[in-house]
CSV table of C-alpha atoms and ligand atoms in Angstrom, one decimal:
chain,number,residue,atom,x,y,z
A,143,MET,CA,-4.4,-27.3,-20.8
A,144,ARG,CA,-3.3,-30.9,-21.3
A,145,ARG,CA,-2.7,-32.2,-24.8
A,146,PRO,CA,-4.2,-35.6,-25.7
A,147,GLY,CA,-1.6,-38.4,-26.0
A,148,GLY,CA,-1.7,-40.8,-23.1
A,149,LEU,CA,0.7,-41.5,-20.2
A,150,ALA,CA,3.9,-41.4,-22.3
A,151,SER,CA,3.2,-37.8,-23.4
A,152,ILE,CA,2.3,-36.8,-19.9
A,153,PHE,CA,5.6,-38.2,-18.7
A,154,GLU,CA,7.5,-36.4,-21.5
A,155,GLU,CA,5.6,-33.2,-20.7
A,156,LYS,CA,6.6,-33.5,-17.0
A,157,MET,CA,10.2,-34.0,-17.9
A,158,THR,CA,10.2,-30.9,-20.1
A,159,VAL,CA,8.6,-29.0,-17.3
A,160,VAL,CA,11.3,-30.2,-14.8
A,161,GLY,CA,14.0,-29.2,-17.3
A,162,THR,CA,12.5,-25.8,-18.0
A,163,LEU,CA,12.1,-25.2,-14.3
A,164,ARG,CA,15.7,-26.0,-13.7
A,165,GLN,CA,16.7,-23.4,-16.3
A,166,VAL,CA,14.2,-20.9,-14.9
A,167,VAL,CA,15.3,-21.3,-11.3
A,168,GLY,CA,18.9,-20.9,-12.4
A,169,ARG,CA,18.1,-17.7,-14.3
A,170,THR,CA,15.8,-16.3,-11.7
A,171,LEU,CA,18.5,-16.6,-9.1
A,172,GLN,CA,21.0,-14.8,-11.3
A,173,SER,CA,18.8,-12.6,-13.3
A,174,PRO,CA,18.3,-9.0,-12.2
A,175,ALA,CA,15.4,-6.7,-12.7
A,176,CYS,CA,13.7,-6.7,-16.1
A,177,GLY,CA,12.3,-10.2,-16.4
A,178,CYS,CA,11.3,-9.7,-20.0
A,179,TRP,CA,13.0,-13.0,-20.9
A,180,MET,CA,10.0,-14.6,-19.2
A,181,SER,CA,7.9,-14.1,-22.3
A,182,ALA,CA,9.6,-17.1,-23.8
A,183,LEU,CA,8.6,-19.5,-21.0
A,184,PRO,CA,5.7,-21.9,-21.1
A,185,VAL,CA,4.0,-20.0,-18.3
A,186,ARG,CA,1.0,-22.3,-18.2
A,187,PHE,CA,3.1,-24.8,-16.3
A,188,LEU,CA,4.5,-22.3,-13.9
A,189,GLY,CA,1.6,-20.3,-12.5
A,190,THR,CA,-0.3,-21.8,-9.5
A,191,SER,CA,-3.5,-20.5,-11.0
A,192,PRO,CA,-3.6,-21.5,-14.7
A,193,ARG,CA,-7.1,-20.0,-15.0
A,194,GLN,CA,-5.4,-16.7,-14.6
A,195,ILE,CA,-2.4,-16.9,-16.8
A,196,PRO,CA,-3.0,-17.7,-20.5
A,197,GLU,CA,-0.8,-20.0,-22.5
A,198,ASP,CA,0.4,-17.2,-24.8
A,199,ALA,CA,0.9,-14.6,-22.1
A,200,SER,CA,4.0,-12.5,-22.4
A,201,PHE,CA,5.1,-10.4,-19.4
A,202,HIS,CA,6.9,-7.2,-20.1
A,203,CYS,CA,7.9,-4.4,-17.8
A,204,ALA,CA,5.2,-2.0,-19.0
A,205,SER,CA,2.4,-2.6,-21.4
A,206,PHE,CA,1.6,1.0,-22.2
A,207,SER,CA,3.5,3.6,-24.1
A,208,GLU,CA,5.2,5.9,-21.7
A,209,ALA,CA,3.8,8.8,-23.7
A,210,ASP,CA,0.3,7.8,-22.9
A,211,GLN,CA,-1.5,8.7,-19.7
A,212,PRO,CA,-1.9,5.7,-17.4
A,213,ARG,CA,-5.5,4.4,-16.9
A,214,VAL,CA,-5.7,4.0,-13.2
A,215,LEU,CA,-7.8,1.7,-11.0
A,216,ILE,CA,-7.8,2.3,-7.2
A,217,THR,CA,-9.3,-0.6,-5.1
A,218,GLY,CA,-10.5,0.0,-1.5
A,219,GLY,CA,-11.2,3.5,-2.6
A,220,LEU,CA,-13.4,4.6,0.3
A,221,GLY,CA,-10.7,4.0,2.9
A,222,GLN,CA,-8.5,6.7,4.4
A,223,LEU,CA,-6.4,7.4,1.4
A,224,GLY,CA,-8.4,6.4,-1.7
A,225,VAL,CA,-10.4,9.6,-2.4
A,226,GLY,CA,-7.5,11.9,-1.8
A,227,LEU,CA,-5.3,9.7,-4.0
A,228,ALA,CA,-7.9,9.7,-6.8
A,229,ASN,CA,-8.2,13.5,-6.6
A,230,PHE,CA,-4.4,13.9,-6.6
A,231,LEU,CA,-3.9,11.5,-9.6
A,232,ARG,CA,-6.8,13.1,-11.5
A,233,LYS,CA,-5.1,16.5,-11.4
A,234,ARG,CA,-2.1,14.8,-13.1
A,235,PHE,CA,-3.7,12.3,-15.5
A,236,GLY,CA,-7.2,13.7,-16.1
A,237,LYS,CA,-10.4,13.0,-14.3
A,238,ASP,CA,-11.6,10.1,-16.5
A,239,ASN,CA,-8.3,8.3,-16.4
A,240,VAL,CA,-8.6,7.5,-12.7
A,241,ILE,CA,-11.3,5.1,-11.5
A,242,LEU,CA,-12.1,4.8,-7.8
A,243,SER,CA,-13.7,1.5,-6.7
A,244,ASP,CA,-15.0,-0.1,-3.6
A,245,ILE,CA,-17.8,-2.5,-2.4
A,246,ARG,CA,-19.5,0.3,-0.5
A,247,LYS,CA,-21.8,3.0,-1.8
A,248,PRO,CA,-19.9,6.3,-2.3
A,249,PRO,CA,-21.1,9.6,-0.7
A,250,ASP,CA,-22.5,12.1,-3.2
A,251,HIS,CA,-19.4,14.3,-3.4
A,252,VAL,CA,-17.2,11.3,-4.2
A,253,PHE,CA,-19.6,10.0,-6.8
A,254,ARG,CA,-19.7,13.4,-8.5
A,255,SER,CA,-16.0,13.9,-8.4
A,256,GLY,CA,-15.1,11.3,-11.1
A,257,PRO,CA,-15.5,7.7,-12.2
A,258,PHE,CA,-16.6,5.3,-9.4
A,259,ILE,CA,-17.4,1.6,-9.9
A,260,TYR,CA,-18.2,-1.4,-7.8
A,261,SER,CA,-15.3,-3.8,-7.5
A,262,ASP,CA,-14.9,-6.8,-5.2
A,263,ILE,CA,-11.3,-8.0,-5.0
A,264,LEU,CA,-12.5,-11.3,-3.7
A,265,ASP,CA,-14.3,-11.8,-7.1
A,266,TYR,CA,-11.6,-12.5,-9.7
A,267,LYS,CA,-13.9,-12.3,-12.7
A,268,ASN,CA,-15.3,-8.9,-11.6
A,269,LEU,CA,-11.8,-7.6,-11.2
A,270,ARG,CA,-10.7,-8.9,-14.6
A,271,GLU,CA,-13.8,-7.4,-16.3
A,272,ILE,CA,-13.1,-4.0,-14.8
A,273,VAL,CA,-9.4,-4.1,-15.9
A,274,VAL,CA,-10.3,-5.2,-19.4
A,275,ASN,CA,-13.3,-3.0,-20.0
A,276,ASN,CA,-11.6,0.1,-18.8
A,277,ARG,CA,-8.2,-0.6,-20.3
A,278,ILE,CA,-6.5,-0.3,-16.9
A,279,THR,CA,-2.7,0.1,-17.0
A,280,TRP,CA,-2.0,1.0,-13.3
A,281,LEU,CA,-3.6,-0.7,-10.4
A,282,LEU,CA,-3.2,0.8,-6.9
A,283,HIS,CA,-4.5,-1.7,-4.4
A,284,TYR,CA,-5.8,-0.2,-1.2
A,285,SER,CA,-8.3,-2.7,0.1
A,286,ALA,CA,-7.1,-4.0,3.4
A,287,LEU,CA,-8.1,-4.4,7.1
A,288,LEU,CA,-5.7,-2.4,9.3
A,289,SER,CA,-3.8,-3.6,12.3
A,290,ALA,CA,-6.2,-3.3,15.3
A,291,VAL,CA,-9.4,-4.2,13.4
A,292,GLY,CA,-7.5,-7.1,11.8
A,293,GLU,CA,-6.8,-8.6,15.2
A,294,ALA,CA,-10.5,-8.4,16.0
A,295,ASN,CA,-11.4,-10.3,12.8
A,296,VAL,CA,-8.6,-12.5,11.7
A,297,SER,CA,-10.5,-14.6,9.2
A,298,LEU,CA,-11.9,-11.6,7.3
A,299,ALA,CA,-8.4,-9.9,7.4
A,300,ARG,CA,-6.9,-13.1,5.9
A,301,ALA,CA,-9.5,-13.2,3.2
A,302,VAL,CA,-9.3,-9.6,2.2
A,303,ASN,CA,-5.6,-9.0,2.8
A,304,ILE,CA,-4.3,-12.3,1.4
A,305,THR,CA,-6.8,-14.0,-0.8
A,306,GLY,CA,-8.0,-10.7,-2.3
A,307,PHE,CA,-4.4,-9.8,-2.9
A,308,HIS,CA,-3.8,-13.0,-4.9
A,309,ASN,CA,-6.6,-12.0,-7.2
A,310,VAL,CA,-5.1,-8.6,-7.7
A,311,LEU,CA,-1.6,-10.0,-8.3
A,312,ASP,CA,-2.8,-12.4,-10.9
A,313,VAL,CA,-4.9,-9.9,-12.7
A,314,ALA,CA,-2.0,-7.5,-12.7
A,315,ALA,CA,0.3,-10.2,-14.1
A,316,GLU,CA,-2.2,-11.3,-16.7
A,317,HIS,CA,-2.7,-7.8,-18.0
A,318,ASN,CA,0.8,-6.4,-17.6
A,319,LEU,CA,-0.3,-3.7,-15.2
A,320,ARG,CA,2.0,-1.6,-13.0
A,321,LEU,CA,0.9,-2.6,-9.6
A,322,PHE,CA,1.2,-0.5,-6.4
A,323,VAL,CA,0.5,-2.0,-3.0
A,324,PRO,CA,1.0,0.0,0.2
A,325,SER,CA,2.8,-1.9,2.9
A,326,THR,CA,3.4,-0.5,6.4
A,327,ILE,CA,5.6,-0.1,9.5
A,328,GLY,CA,3.4,-3.0,10.6
A,329,ALA,CA,5.3,-5.4,8.4
A,330,PHE,CA,8.0,-5.4,11.1
A,331,GLY,CA,7.8,-7.0,14.6
A,332,PRO,CA,9.5,-7.2,18.0
A,333,THR,CA,12.6,-8.9,16.6
A,334,SER,CA,13.2,-6.3,13.9
A,335,PRO,CA,15.6,-3.5,14.7
A,336,ARG,CA,13.3,-0.6,15.8
A,337,ASN,CA,15.5,2.5,16.0
A,338,PRO,CA,16.0,2.8,13.1
A,339,THR,CA,14.4,0.1,11.0
A,340,PRO,CA,16.2,-0.4,7.6
A,341,ASP,CA,14.5,-1.7,4.4
A,342,LEU,CA,16.1,-5.1,4.7
A,343,CYS,CA,16.1,-6.8,8.1
A,344,VAL,CA,14.2,-9.4,10.1
A,345,GLN,CA,10.4,-9.2,9.5
A,346,ARG,CA,8.4,-11.3,12.0
A,347,PRO,CA,5.2,-9.3,12.6
A,348,ARG,CA,2.8,-10.5,15.2
A,349,THR,CA,-0.4,-9.2,13.6
A,350,ILE,CA,-2.4,-10.7,10.8
A,351,TYR,CA,-2.2,-7.3,9.1
A,352,GLY,CA,1.6,-7.4,9.3
A,353,VAL,CA,1.8,-11.0,8.2
A,354,SER,CA,-0.4,-10.2,5.2
A,355,LYS,CA,1.8,-7.2,4.2
A,356,VAL,CA,5.0,-9.2,4.4
A,357,HIS,CA,3.2,-11.8,2.2
A,358,ALA,CA,2.3,-9.1,-0.3
A,359,GLU,CA,5.8,-7.7,-0.3
A,360,LEU,CA,7.3,-11.1,-1.0
A,361,MET,CA,4.7,-12.2,-3.5
A,362,GLY,CA,5.0,-8.9,-5.4
A,363,GLU,CA,8.7,-9.2,-5.5
A,364,TYR,CA,8.5,-12.8,-6.5
A,365,TYR,CA,6.2,-12.0,-9.5
A,366,TYR,CA,8.6,-9.2,-10.4
A,367,TYR,CA,11.6,-11.6,-10.6
A,368,ARG,CA,9.6,-14.5,-11.9
A,369,TYR,CA,7.2,-12.9,-14.5
A,370,GLY,CA,8.5,-9.4,-14.9
A,371,LEU,CA,5.5,-7.9,-13.1
A,372,ASP,CA,6.1,-4.2,-12.5
A,373,PHE,CA,5.4,-4.3,-8.8
A,374,ARG,CA,6.1,-1.3,-6.6
A,375,CYS,CA,5.5,-1.0,-2.9
A,376,LEU,CA,6.0,1.6,-0.2
A,377,ARG,CA,6.0,0.9,3.5
A,378,TYR,CA,3.9,3.7,4.9
A,379,PRO,CA,4.2,5.0,8.4
A,380,GLY,CA,1.0,6.2,10.2
A,381,ILE,CA,-0.7,8.6,7.8
A,382,ILE,CA,-2.4,11.7,9.1
A,383,SER,CA,-5.2,13.3,7.2
A,384,ALA,CA,-7.9,15.8,8.0
A,385,ASP,CA,-10.7,15.0,5.5
A,386,SER,CA,-10.8,11.2,5.9
A,387,GLN,CA,-10.7,9.0,9.0
A,388,PRO,CA,-8.7,5.8,9.1
A,389,GLY,CA,-10.5,2.7,10.3
A,390,GLY,CA,-9.1,0.5,12.9
A,391,GLY,CA,-5.3,1.3,12.9
A,392,THR,CA,-2.9,1.6,15.8
A,393,THR,CA,-1.7,5.0,14.6
A,394,ASP,CA,-5.3,6.4,14.4
A,395,TYR,CA,-4.8,8.3,17.7
A,396,ALA,CA,-2.7,10.8,15.7
A,397,VAL,CA,-5.7,11.6,13.5
A,398,GLN,CA,-8.4,11.5,16.2
A,399,ILE,CA,-6.5,13.9,18.5
A,400,PHE,CA,-7.0,16.8,16.1
A,401,HIS,CA,-10.7,16.2,15.8
A,402,ASP,CA,-11.1,16.0,19.5
A,403,ALA,CA,-8.8,18.9,20.3
A,404,VAL,CA,-10.7,21.2,18.0
A,405,LYS,CA,-14.2,20.0,19.0
A,406,ASN,CA,-13.8,19.4,22.8
A,407,GLY,CA,-10.3,20.7,23.7
A,408,LYS,CA,-9.4,17.3,25.1
A,409,PHE,CA,-8.4,13.9,24.0
A,410,GLU,CA,-8.2,10.4,25.6
A,411,CYS,CA,-5.2,8.5,24.1
A,412,SER,CA,-5.2,4.7,23.6
A,413,LEU,CA,-1.4,4.5,23.6
A,414,LYS,CA,1.2,5.3,26.4
A,415,PRO,CA,2.6,8.9,26.4
A,416,SER,CA,6.1,7.8,25.3
A,417,THR,CA,5.1,5.5,22.4
A,418,ARG,CA,7.1,6.7,19.5
A,419,LEU,CA,6.0,5.8,15.9
A,420,PRO,CA,6.9,7.0,12.4
A,421,MET,CA,4.3,9.3,10.8
A,422,MET,CA,3.6,11.3,7.7
A,423,TYR,CA,1.1,13.9,6.5
A,424,ILE,CA,-1.2,12.7,3.7
A,425,ASP,CA,0.1,15.2,1.1
A,426,ASP,CA,3.5,13.7,1.5
A,427,CYS,CA,2.1,10.2,1.3
A,428,LEU,CA,0.2,10.8,-2.0
A,429,ARG,CA,3.2,12.5,-3.5
A,430,ALA,CA,5.6,9.6,-2.5
A,431,THR,CA,3.2,7.2,-4.1
A,432,LEU,CA,3.0,9.0,-7.4
A,433,GLU,CA,6.8,9.5,-7.4
A,434,VAL,CA,7.6,5.9,-6.9
A,435,MET,CA,5.0,4.9,-9.6
A,436,GLU,CA,6.7,7.3,-12.1
A,437,ALA,CA,10.3,6.5,-11.2
A,438,PRO,CA,12.2,5.0,-14.1
A,439,ALA,CA,12.6,1.3,-13.5
A,440,GLU,CA,16.4,1.5,-13.6
A,441,ALA,CA,16.3,3.9,-10.6
A,442,LEU,CA,14.7,1.3,-8.4
A,443,SER,CA,17.2,-0.9,-6.6
A,444,LEU,CA,14.4,-2.3,-4.4
A,445,ARG,CA,10.7,-3.1,-5.1
A,446,THR,CA,9.7,-2.3,-1.6
A,447,TYR,CA,10.9,0.9,0.1
A,448,ASN,CA,10.5,2.4,3.6
A,449,VAL,CA,9.2,6.0,3.5
A,450,THR,CA,8.8,8.4,6.4
A,451,ALA,CA,8.6,12.1,7.3
A,452,MET,CA,8.8,12.3,11.1
A,453,SER,CA,8.6,10.3,14.3
A,454,PHE,CA,6.8,11.3,17.5
A,455,SER,CA,5.1,10.1,20.6
A,456,PRO,CA,1.6,11.1,21.9
A,457,GLU,CA,3.2,13.4,24.5
A,458,GLU,CA,5.3,15.2,21.9
A,459,LEU,CA,2.3,15.6,19.7
A,460,ALA,CA,0.3,17.0,22.6
A,461,GLN,CA,3.1,19.5,23.4
A,462,GLU,CA,3.0,20.8,19.8
A,463,LEU,CA,-0.8,21.1,19.9
A,464,LEU,CA,-0.7,23.0,23.2
A,465,LYS,CA,1.2,25.8,21.3
A,466,HIS,CA,-2.0,26.4,19.3
A,467,VAL,CA,-4.7,25.3,21.7
A,468,PRO,CA,-3.5,26.4,25.2
A,469,GLU,CA,-6.4,24.8,27.0
A,470,PHE,CA,-5.9,21.4,25.4
A,471,GLN,CA,-5.8,18.4,27.7
A,472,ILE,CA,-4.7,14.9,27.0
A,473,THR,CA,-5.4,11.9,29.2
A,474,TYR,CA,-4.4,8.2,28.8
A,475,ASN,CA,-6.5,5.1,28.8
A,476,VAL,CA,-4.2,2.5,27.3
A,477,ASP,CA,-5.7,-0.2,25.0
A,478,ALA,CA,-3.6,-3.3,25.6
A,479,VAL,CA,-4.0,-4.7,22.1
A,480,ARG,CA,-3.0,-1.4,20.4
A,481,GLN,CA,-0.1,-0.8,22.9
A,482,ALA,CA,1.3,-4.3,22.2
A,483,ILE,CA,1.2,-3.7,18.5
A,484,ALA,CA,2.8,-0.3,18.8
A,485,ASP,CA,5.5,-1.7,21.0
A,486,SER,CA,6.5,-4.1,18.3
A,487,TRP,CA,6.7,-1.6,15.5
A,488,PRO,CA,9.6,0.7,14.4
A,489,MET,CA,10.2,3.8,16.4
A,490,ASN,CA,12.2,5.4,13.6
A,491,PHE,CA,12.1,4.4,10.0
A,492,ASP,CA,15.3,4.5,7.8
A,493,ASP,CA,14.1,5.6,4.3
A,494,SER,CA,17.6,6.5,3.0
A,495,ASN,CA,17.2,4.1,0.0
A,496,ALA,CA,14.0,5.9,-1.2
A,497,ARG,CA,15.8,9.3,-0.8
A,498,LYS,CA,18.8,8.0,-2.7
A,499,ASP,CA,17.1,6.0,-5.5
A,500,TRP,CA,14.2,8.2,-6.5
A,501,GLY,CA,14.7,11.4,-4.6
A,502,TRP,CA,12.1,11.0,-1.9
A,503,LYS,CA,11.9,14.1,0.3
A,504,HIS,CA,9.1,15.0,2.8
A,505,ASP,CA,7.7,18.5,3.1
A,506,PHE,CA,5.8,18.2,6.4
A,507,ASP,CA,7.6,18.0,9.8
A,508,LEU,CA,5.8,18.0,13.2
A,509,PRO,CA,5.2,21.8,13.5
A,510,GLU,CA,4.0,22.0,9.9
A,511,LEU,CA,1.7,19.0,10.3
A,512,VAL,CA,0.0,20.4,13.4
A,513,THR,CA,-0.5,23.8,11.9
A,514,THR,CA,-1.9,22.3,8.7
A,515,MET,CA,-4.2,19.9,10.5
A,516,LEU,CA,-5.6,22.5,12.8
A,517,ASN,CA,-6.2,25.0,9.9
A,518,SER,CA,-8.0,22.4,7.9
A,519,HIS,CA,-10.5,21.9,10.7
A,520,GLY,CA,-12.0,25.3,10.0
A,521,SER,CA,-11.8,28.9,11.2
A,522,ASP,CA,-14.8,28.8,13.6
A,523,THR,CA,-13.0,26.6,16.1
A,524,ARG,CA,-11.1,26.9,19.3
A,525,VAL,CA,-7.9,27.0,17.2
A,526,ALA,CA,-8.9,30.3,15.6
A,527,GLN,CA,-9.8,31.7,19.0
A,528,ALA,CA,-6.4,30.6,20.3
A,529,ASN,CA,-4.5,32.1,17.4
B,12,AKB,C1,-2.3,1.0,11.3
B,12,AKB,O1,-2.1,1.6,12.3
B,12,AKB,O2,-2.7,-0.1,11.3
B,12,AKB,C2,-1.9,1.7,10.0
B,12,AKB,C3,-0.5,1.4,9.6
B,12,AKB,C4,0.6,2.1,10.3
B,12,AKB,O3,-0.3,0.6,8.8
B,12,AKB,N1,-2.2,3.1,10.1
């Protein structure tokens, strides 16, 4: 807000801003983690969206007492991971402390399993109202278009993955939330080292999905250094789950193969037999997410970590499946868009920093994954007959 006082005072004000910015930039470049000193700054001059950052805002690392249970909001809750994540977090923090949200109507079992509300991340006021009315302290932001579907609808992917994320980021900063955003192996590209891919290296993805995720990683880290926002981010590999289907990803074949193997005994794969990608079973993914959210701030040397559990190709997965379903057949009908995406992604992911800093350790390797996935497809299947 501008004070009255004519041109002279505007000039004075600008000079103060320039001076303050010089100090801030100096300190930002030197200053490590906490960022609590930011509370002294005239933030109204610094944010790009003054509507979203009040004059008297003070940004601290955590706004809730650590003894309290967090009040959690999950956006994009009806995607592949949201419902499982809500159930997992509810076991830990209590049913009513975890709110699932989406723009779609939830199925009955989801609606009955705990709080569900409408939230549209493209509507800043709607998001803010939810955060305020429900006293949210943790926001886990899962709304996004995935890699293959993003290429088919770039403008929607840009709106949801980038514009929507800006709203989330500003609401999180304004209300001192701990913000989790999933990133992905898709945040790397053909010029990144692919075997293995470390946390810090060249990131030049060639999909709108990847570009939006690099953007989220950088903006989140910027808000952390700049405003002390407690931003935490994991780069997920392909996530494999039995109960929920992914929508429009390049790694989706590794989920679909189980459905088709159990139902029909055969599967047509959209990637070449030797296409190696990092993967993880959903239980490991949910646990990694909670662990990084609960990690003490001083343990985190990074704000964005690679995490992985295993790495395999379609032919290796098919070999493992054959041990349980001897009549299983895989054929290949390569989708050029998905193949080009997969060929630009990491083959193996280096997650040693996550293991060192906050003790990340996966439980499920390839044999364990295949057994668990087949078992969760029920006992009246070909799998049971094969066993
Ligand atoms: C996709 O394939 O797009 C996602 C991912 C690896 O981020 N599953």
